[in-house]
PDB file of C-alpha atoms in Angstrom:
ATOM      1  CA  MET A   1       3.584 -17.681  -0.791  1.00 45.00           C
ATOM      2  CA  SER A   2       1.419 -15.605  -3.048  1.00 53.00           C
ATOM      3  CA  ASN A   3      -1.389 -16.099  -5.562  1.00 55.00           C
ATOM      4  CA  THR A   4      -0.348 -13.046  -7.599  1.00 55.00           C
ATOM      5  CA  PRO A   5      -0.151 -13.467 -11.360  1.00 54.00           C
ATOM      6  CA  MET A   6       3.280 -14.365 -12.654  1.00 54.00           C
ATOM      7  CA  ALA A   7       2.856 -12.272 -15.835  1.00 52.00           C
ATOM      8  CA  ALA A   8       2.502  -9.110 -13.774  1.00 75.00           C
ATOM      9  CA  SER A   9       5.436  -6.743 -13.340  1.00 89.00           C
ATOM     10  CA  PRO A  10       7.560  -7.158 -10.127  1.00 92.00           C
ATOM     11  CA  LEU A  11       5.997  -4.066  -8.650  1.00 95.00           C
ATOM     12  CA  THR A  12       2.414  -5.266  -9.451  1.00 94.00           C
ATOM     13  CA  ARG A  13       3.227  -8.565  -7.843  1.00 92.00           C
ATOM     14  CA  ALA A  14       4.676  -6.916  -4.732  1.00 95.00           C
ATOM     15  CA  VAL A  15       1.608  -4.688  -4.372  1.00 96.00           C
ATOM     16  CA  LEU A  16      -0.808  -7.639  -4.776  1.00 94.00           C
ATOM     17  CA  GLU A  17       1.313  -9.652  -2.322  1.00 93.00           C
ATOM     18  CA  ILE A  18       0.951  -6.863   0.270  1.00 96.00           C
ATOM     19  CA  ASP A  19      -2.751  -6.615  -0.429  1.00 96.00           C
ATOM     20  CA  GLU A  20      -3.075 -10.361   0.057  1.00 94.00           C
ATOM     21  CA  TYR A  21      -1.071 -10.209   3.356  1.00 95.00           C
ATOM     22  CA  THR A  22      -3.096  -7.274   4.762  1.00 95.00           C
ATOM     23  CA  SER A  23      -6.372  -8.864   3.730  1.00 94.00           C
ATOM     24  CA  GLY A  24      -5.403 -11.840   5.878  1.00 93.00           C
ATOM     25  CA  LEU A  25      -5.232  -9.449   8.876  1.00 95.00           C
ATOM     26  CA  GLY A  26      -8.789  -8.304   8.388  1.00 94.00           C
ATOM     27  CA  TRP A  27     -10.272  -4.845   8.236  1.00 94.00           C
ATOM     28  CA  ASP A  28      -9.951  -1.907  10.564  1.00 92.00           C
ATOM     29  CA  GLN A  29      -6.172  -2.088  10.553  1.00 93.00           C
ATOM     30  CA  PRO A  30      -3.686   0.730  10.873  1.00 92.00           C
ATOM     31  CA  ALA A  31      -1.673   1.918   7.851  1.00 93.00           C
ATOM     32  CA  ARG A  32       1.326  -0.258   7.088  1.00 95.00           C
ATOM     33  CA  LEU A  33       4.539   0.801   5.405  1.00 97.00           C
ATOM     34  CA  PHE A  34       6.842  -1.576   3.519  1.00 97.00           C
ATOM     35  CA  ALA A  35      10.287  -1.170   1.993  1.00 95.00           C
ATOM     36  CA  LEU A  36      10.674  -2.940  -1.340  1.00 96.00           C
ATOM     37  CA  VAL A  37      14.038  -4.637  -1.934  1.00 92.00           C
ATOM     38  CA  ASP A  38      15.429  -6.488  -4.911  1.00 87.00           C
ATOM     39  CA  THR A  39      14.929 -10.176  -4.091  1.00 85.00           C
ATOM     40  CA  ALA A  40      17.988 -11.400  -5.864  1.00 82.00           C
ATOM     41  CA  ARG A  41      20.163  -8.827  -4.243  1.00 82.00           C
ATOM     42  CA  LEU A  42      18.658  -9.656  -0.845  1.00 75.00           C
ATOM     43  CA  ARG A  43      19.456 -13.349  -1.341  1.00 76.00           C
ATOM     44  CA  SER A  44      23.070 -12.637  -2.227  1.00 74.00           C
ATOM     45  CA  GLN A  45      23.847  -9.922   0.216  1.00 73.00           C
ATOM     46  CA  GLU A  46      21.710 -10.958   3.225  1.00 75.00           C
ATOM     47  CA  PRO A  47      21.311 -14.763   3.005  1.00 72.00           C
ATOM     48  CA  GLY A  48      20.317 -15.033   6.648  1.00 74.00           C
ATOM     49  CA  LEU A  49      17.520 -12.505   6.222  1.00 69.00           C
ATOM     50  CA  ALA A  50      16.487 -14.113   2.989  1.00 67.00           C
ATOM     51  CA  ALA A  51      16.237 -17.482   4.737  1.00 70.00           C
ATOM     52  CA  GLN A  52      14.269 -15.932   7.554  1.00 72.00           C
ATOM     53  CA  LEU A  53      11.866 -14.538   4.956  1.00 68.00           C
ATOM     54  CA  GLY A  54      11.616 -17.872   3.192  1.00 66.00           C
ATOM     55  CA  LEU A  55      13.272 -16.662   0.031  1.00 64.00           C
ATOM     56  CA  GLU A  56      16.150 -19.126  -0.259  1.00 63.00           C
ATOM     57  CA  GLN A  57      14.120 -21.460  -2.581  1.00 63.00           C
ATOM     58  CA  GLU A  58      12.824 -18.684  -4.806  1.00 61.00           C
ATOM     59  CA  GLN A  59      13.740 -19.436  -8.446  1.00 58.00           C
ATOM     60  CA  GLU A  60      12.787 -16.071  -9.852  1.00 57.00           C
ATOM     61  CA  THR A  61      15.691 -13.785 -10.769  1.00 57.00           C
ATOM     62  CA  THR A  62      13.616 -10.590 -10.897  1.00 65.00           C
ATOM     63  CA  GLY A  63      11.312  -9.655  -8.139  1.00 87.00           C
ATOM     64  CA  LEU A  64      10.707  -7.383  -5.162  1.00 91.00           C
ATOM     65  CA  THR A  65      10.433  -8.482  -1.544  1.00 89.00           C
ATOM     66  CA  PRO A  66       8.254  -6.334   0.653  1.00 93.00           C
ATOM     67  CA  VAL A  67       9.732  -5.791   4.154  1.00 91.00           C
ATOM     68  CA  GLU A  68       7.228  -4.402   6.632  1.00 93.00           C
ATOM     69  CA  GLN A  69       8.537  -1.424   8.595  1.00 93.00           C
ATOM     70  CA  GLU A  70       7.814  -0.402  12.151  1.00 89.00           C
ATOM     71  CA  GLU A  71       4.359   0.821  12.974  1.00 85.00           C
ATOM     72  CA  ILE A  72       3.319   4.236  11.780  1.00 88.00           C
ATOM     73  CA  PRO A  73       2.967   6.477  14.878  1.00 86.00           C
ATOM     74  CA  ALA A  74      -0.642   6.752  15.993  1.00 82.00           C
ATOM     75  CA  GLY A  75      -2.050  10.250  15.953  1.00 82.00           C
ATOM     76  CA  LYS A  76       0.546  11.607  13.448  1.00 84.00           C
ATOM     77  CA  PRO A  77      -0.953  12.652  10.101  1.00 86.00           C
ATOM     78  CA  LEU A  78       0.192  10.299   7.334  1.00 87.00           C
ATOM     79  CA  ASP A  79       1.559  13.112   5.139  1.00 86.00           C
ATOM     80  CA  GLU A  80       3.680  14.443   8.038  1.00 88.00           C
ATOM     81  CA  PHE A  81       4.946  10.930   8.780  1.00 91.00           C
ATOM     82  CA  LEU A  82       5.880  10.262   5.142  1.00 90.00           C
ATOM     83  CA  GLY A  83       7.785  13.601   5.071  1.00 88.00           C
ATOM     84  CA  THR A  84      10.207  12.118   7.728  1.00 90.00           C
ATOM     85  CA  ILE A  85      11.236   9.096   5.807  1.00 91.00           C
ATOM     86  CA  ALA A  86      14.583   8.593   4.109  1.00 89.00           C
ATOM     87  CA  TRP A  87      15.353   5.241   2.569  1.00 95.00           C
ATOM     88  CA  PRO A  88      18.843   3.600   2.310  1.00 92.00           C
ATOM     89  CA  ASP A  89      20.154   2.777  -1.177  1.00 90.00           C
ATOM     90  CA  ALA A  90      19.325  -0.901  -0.777  1.00 89.00           C
ATOM     91  CA  VAL A  91      15.597  -0.066  -0.837  1.00 94.00           C
ATOM     92  CA  VAL A  92      14.409   0.172  -4.463  1.00 95.00           C
ATOM     93  CA  GLY A  93      10.870   1.154  -3.626  1.00 97.00           C
ATOM     94  CA  CYS A  94       8.234   1.369  -0.979  1.00 97.00           C
ATOM     95  CA  ALA A  95       4.576   0.617  -0.499  1.00 97.00           C
ATOM     96  CA  LEU A  96       1.864   1.703   1.865  1.00 97.00           C
ATOM     97  CA  THR A  97      -1.438   0.100   2.648  1.00 96.00           C
ATOM     98  CA  VAL A  98      -4.151   2.237   4.190  1.00 94.00           C
ATOM     99  CA  GLU A  99      -7.927   2.018   4.761  1.00 93.00           C
ATOM    100  CA  ARG A 100     -10.188   4.942   3.916  1.00 89.00           C
ATOM    101  CA  LEU A 101     -13.781   5.856   3.274  1.00 82.00           C
ATOM    102  CA  MET A 102     -14.509   6.921  -0.268  1.00 81.00           C
ATOM    103  CA  LEU A 103     -17.480   8.410  -2.057  1.00 77.00           C
ATOM    104  CA  PRO A 104     -18.400   7.732  -5.681  1.00 74.00           C
ATOM    105  CA  PRO A 105     -17.856  10.654  -8.034  1.00 74.00           C
ATOM    106  CA  SER A 106     -21.655  11.209  -8.202  1.00 77.00           C
ATOM    107  CA  ALA A 107     -21.569  12.299  -4.541  1.00 76.00           C
ATOM    108  CA  GLU A 108     -19.018  15.101  -5.095  1.00 74.00           C
ATOM    109  CA  GLY A 109     -21.727  17.615  -6.027  1.00 76.00           C
ATOM    110  CA  SER A 110     -23.524  17.022  -2.687  1.00 78.00           C
ATOM    111  CA  VAL A 111     -20.547  17.898  -0.398  1.00 78.00           C
ATOM    112  CA  PRO A 112     -21.634  20.924   1.696  1.00 79.00           C
ATOM    113  CA  GLU A 113     -19.474  24.040   1.117  1.00 81.00           C
ATOM    114  CA  GLY A 114     -16.948  24.940   3.736  1.00 79.00           C
ATOM    115  CA  LEU A 115     -16.462  21.417   5.160  1.00 75.00           C
ATOM    116  CA  SER A 116     -12.906  20.367   5.841  1.00 72.00           C
ATOM    117  CA  GLY A 117     -10.892  18.190   8.137  1.00 72.00           C
ATOM    118  CA  LYS A 118     -12.821  16.474  10.926  1.00 77.00           C
ATOM    119  CA  LYS A 119     -16.236  17.750   9.803  1.00 80.00           C
ATOM    120  CA  LEU A 120     -15.761  16.502   6.221  1.00 75.00           C
ATOM    121  CA  THR A 121     -14.600  13.100   7.531  1.00 74.00           C
ATOM    122  CA  GLN A 122     -17.718  12.887   9.676  1.00 81.00           C
ATOM    123  CA  TRP A 123     -19.910  13.865   6.742  1.00 77.00           C
ATOM    124  CA  VAL A 124     -18.336  11.207   4.519  1.00 74.00           C
ATOM    125  CA  ALA A 125     -18.666   8.552   7.286  1.00 76.00           C
ATOM    126  CA  ALA A 126     -22.388   9.250   7.514  1.00 79.00           C
ATOM    127  CA  HIS A 127     -23.023   9.321   3.749  1.00 81.00           C
ATOM    128  CA  PRO A 128     -25.136   6.386   2.620  1.00 81.00           C
ATOM    129  CA  ASP A 129     -23.011   5.844  -0.586  1.00 79.00           C
ATOM    130  CA  ARG A 130     -19.689   5.597   1.239  1.00 81.00           C
ATOM    131  CA  GLN A 131     -17.463   2.744   0.454  1.00 85.00           C
ATOM    132  CA  GLU A 132     -14.712   1.364   2.750  1.00 90.00           C
ATOM    133  CA  VAL A 133     -11.575   0.708   0.696  1.00 93.00           C
ATOM    134  CA  ARG A 134      -8.104  -0.604   1.374  1.00 96.00           C
ATOM    135  CA  MET A 135      -5.539   0.997  -0.859  1.00 95.00           C
ATOM    136  CA  THR A 136      -2.097  -0.442  -1.426  1.00 97.00           C
ATOM    137  CA  VAL A 137       0.198   1.818  -3.337  1.00 97.00           C
ATOM    138  CA  GLY A 138       3.754   1.032  -4.376  1.00 97.00           C
ATOM    139  CA  VAL A 139       6.412   3.214  -5.998  1.00 97.00           C
ATOM    140  CA  LEU A 140       9.975   2.579  -7.231  1.00 97.00           C
ATOM    141  CA  ARG A 141      12.877   4.951  -7.229  1.00 95.00           C
ATOM    142  CA  ASP A 142      12.639   5.212 -10.993  1.00 94.00           C
ATOM    143  CA  GLY A 143       9.072   6.654 -10.690  1.00 93.00           C
ATOM    144  CA  THR A 144       7.201   3.405 -11.541  1.00 95.00           C
ATOM    145  CA  ARG A 145       3.938   3.205  -9.673  1.00 96.00           C
ATOM    146  CA  ASP A 146       1.202   0.664  -9.099  1.00 96.00           C
ATOM    147  CA  SER A 147      -1.813   0.316  -6.853  1.00 96.00           C
ATOM    148  CA  ALA A 148      -4.359  -2.195  -5.625  1.00 95.00           C
ATOM    149  CA  LEU A 149      -7.848  -1.256  -4.343  1.00 94.00           C
ATOM    150  CA  ARG A 150     -10.020  -3.614  -2.399  1.00 94.00           C
ATOM    151  CA  LEU A 151     -13.551  -2.660  -1.411  1.00 92.00           C
ATOM    152  CA  ARG A 152     -14.831  -4.071   1.885  1.00 91.00           C
ATOM    153  CA  GLU A 153     -18.160  -5.054   0.356  1.00 88.00           C
ATOM    154  CA  LYS A 154     -16.287  -6.976  -2.415  1.00 88.00           C
ATOM    155  CA  ASP A 155     -13.569  -8.471  -0.210  1.00 86.00           C
ATOM    156  CA  ALA A 156     -12.153 -11.109  -2.562  1.00 87.00           C
ATOM    157  CA  ALA A 157      -8.844 -11.390  -4.390  1.00 87.00           C
ATOM    158  CA  THR A 158     -10.724 -11.652  -7.698  1.00 88.00           C
ATOM    159  CA  GLU A 159     -12.319  -8.238  -7.058  1.00 89.00           C
ATOM    160  CA  VAL A 160      -9.124  -6.234  -6.436  1.00 92.00           C
ATOM    161  CA  LEU A 161      -8.582  -3.404  -8.852  1.00 90.00           C
ATOM    162  CA  THR A 162      -5.055  -2.617  -9.979  1.00 92.00           C
ATOM    163  CA  GLY A 163      -3.566   0.245 -11.940  1.00 91.00           C
ATOM    164  CA  ALA A 164      -0.772   2.807 -11.841  1.00 92.00           C
ATOM    165  CA  GLY A 165      -3.077   5.847 -11.588  1.00 90.00           C
ATOM    166  CA  LEU A 166      -5.690   4.755  -9.064  1.00 91.00           C
ATOM    167  CA  VAL A 167      -4.345   6.694  -6.089  1.00 91.00           C
ATOM    168  CA  PRO A 168      -2.118   9.476  -7.637  1.00 92.00           C
ATOM    169  CA  GLY A 169      -1.880  11.607  -4.439  1.00 91.00           C
ATOM    170  CA  LEU A 170      -0.625   8.782  -2.288  1.00 93.00           C
ATOM    171  CA  ALA A 171       1.764   7.590  -5.018  1.00 95.00           C
ATOM    172  CA  GLU A 172       3.150  11.142  -5.228  1.00 94.00           C
ATOM    173  CA  ALA A 173       3.647  11.285  -1.453  1.00 93.00           C
ATOM    174  CA  LEU A 174       5.508   7.898  -1.448  1.00 95.00           C
ATOM    175  CA  SER A 175       7.637   9.036  -4.433  1.00 95.00           C
ATOM    176  CA  ALA A 176       8.635  12.065  -2.421  1.00 93.00           C
ATOM    177  CA  THR A 177      10.198   9.756   0.240  1.00 94.00           C
ATOM    178  CA  PHE A 178      12.976   9.105  -2.366  1.00 94.00           C
ATOM    179  CA  ALA A 179      13.705  12.728  -3.139  1.00 87.00           C
ATOM    180  CA  ASP A 180      17.165  13.917  -2.358  1.00 73.00           C
TER     181      ASP A 180
END
């Protein structure tokens, strides 16, 4: 199903698989939330669902299967929405993909003082150096994190950046969904 590297960790493969899936949907998409479940456990405990997801032929014994969740409510701030999530024990991790505008670090010094919220968003949207980016961040219950970043202007699988520390704030917010 996926072109993700086999040498990558299960979480990296899941994050890249989600990035590949969402890239196929095009840009200007809403945020999407995914539960991450242990593939072997899913096959043994939920064979019907595994078959529906096309996993019955999977040979891999370790891996994570992303399961897309219901749509994130429109108009609700993402941080507030994430604060309402509680995962069942069968979910070993979660991932979120979201599009944002970003500025390079060199633009930080030019942000007008006192801008916040909607005004800051408008300022960033009008900045000539802005970049549209799709961020896919995954976390596991044990604290493991990984991320994939795709720039709209370099929209190719070979241009996707990966790393555990690329989007620390979002990773922290996702990790909090597993707090007791």
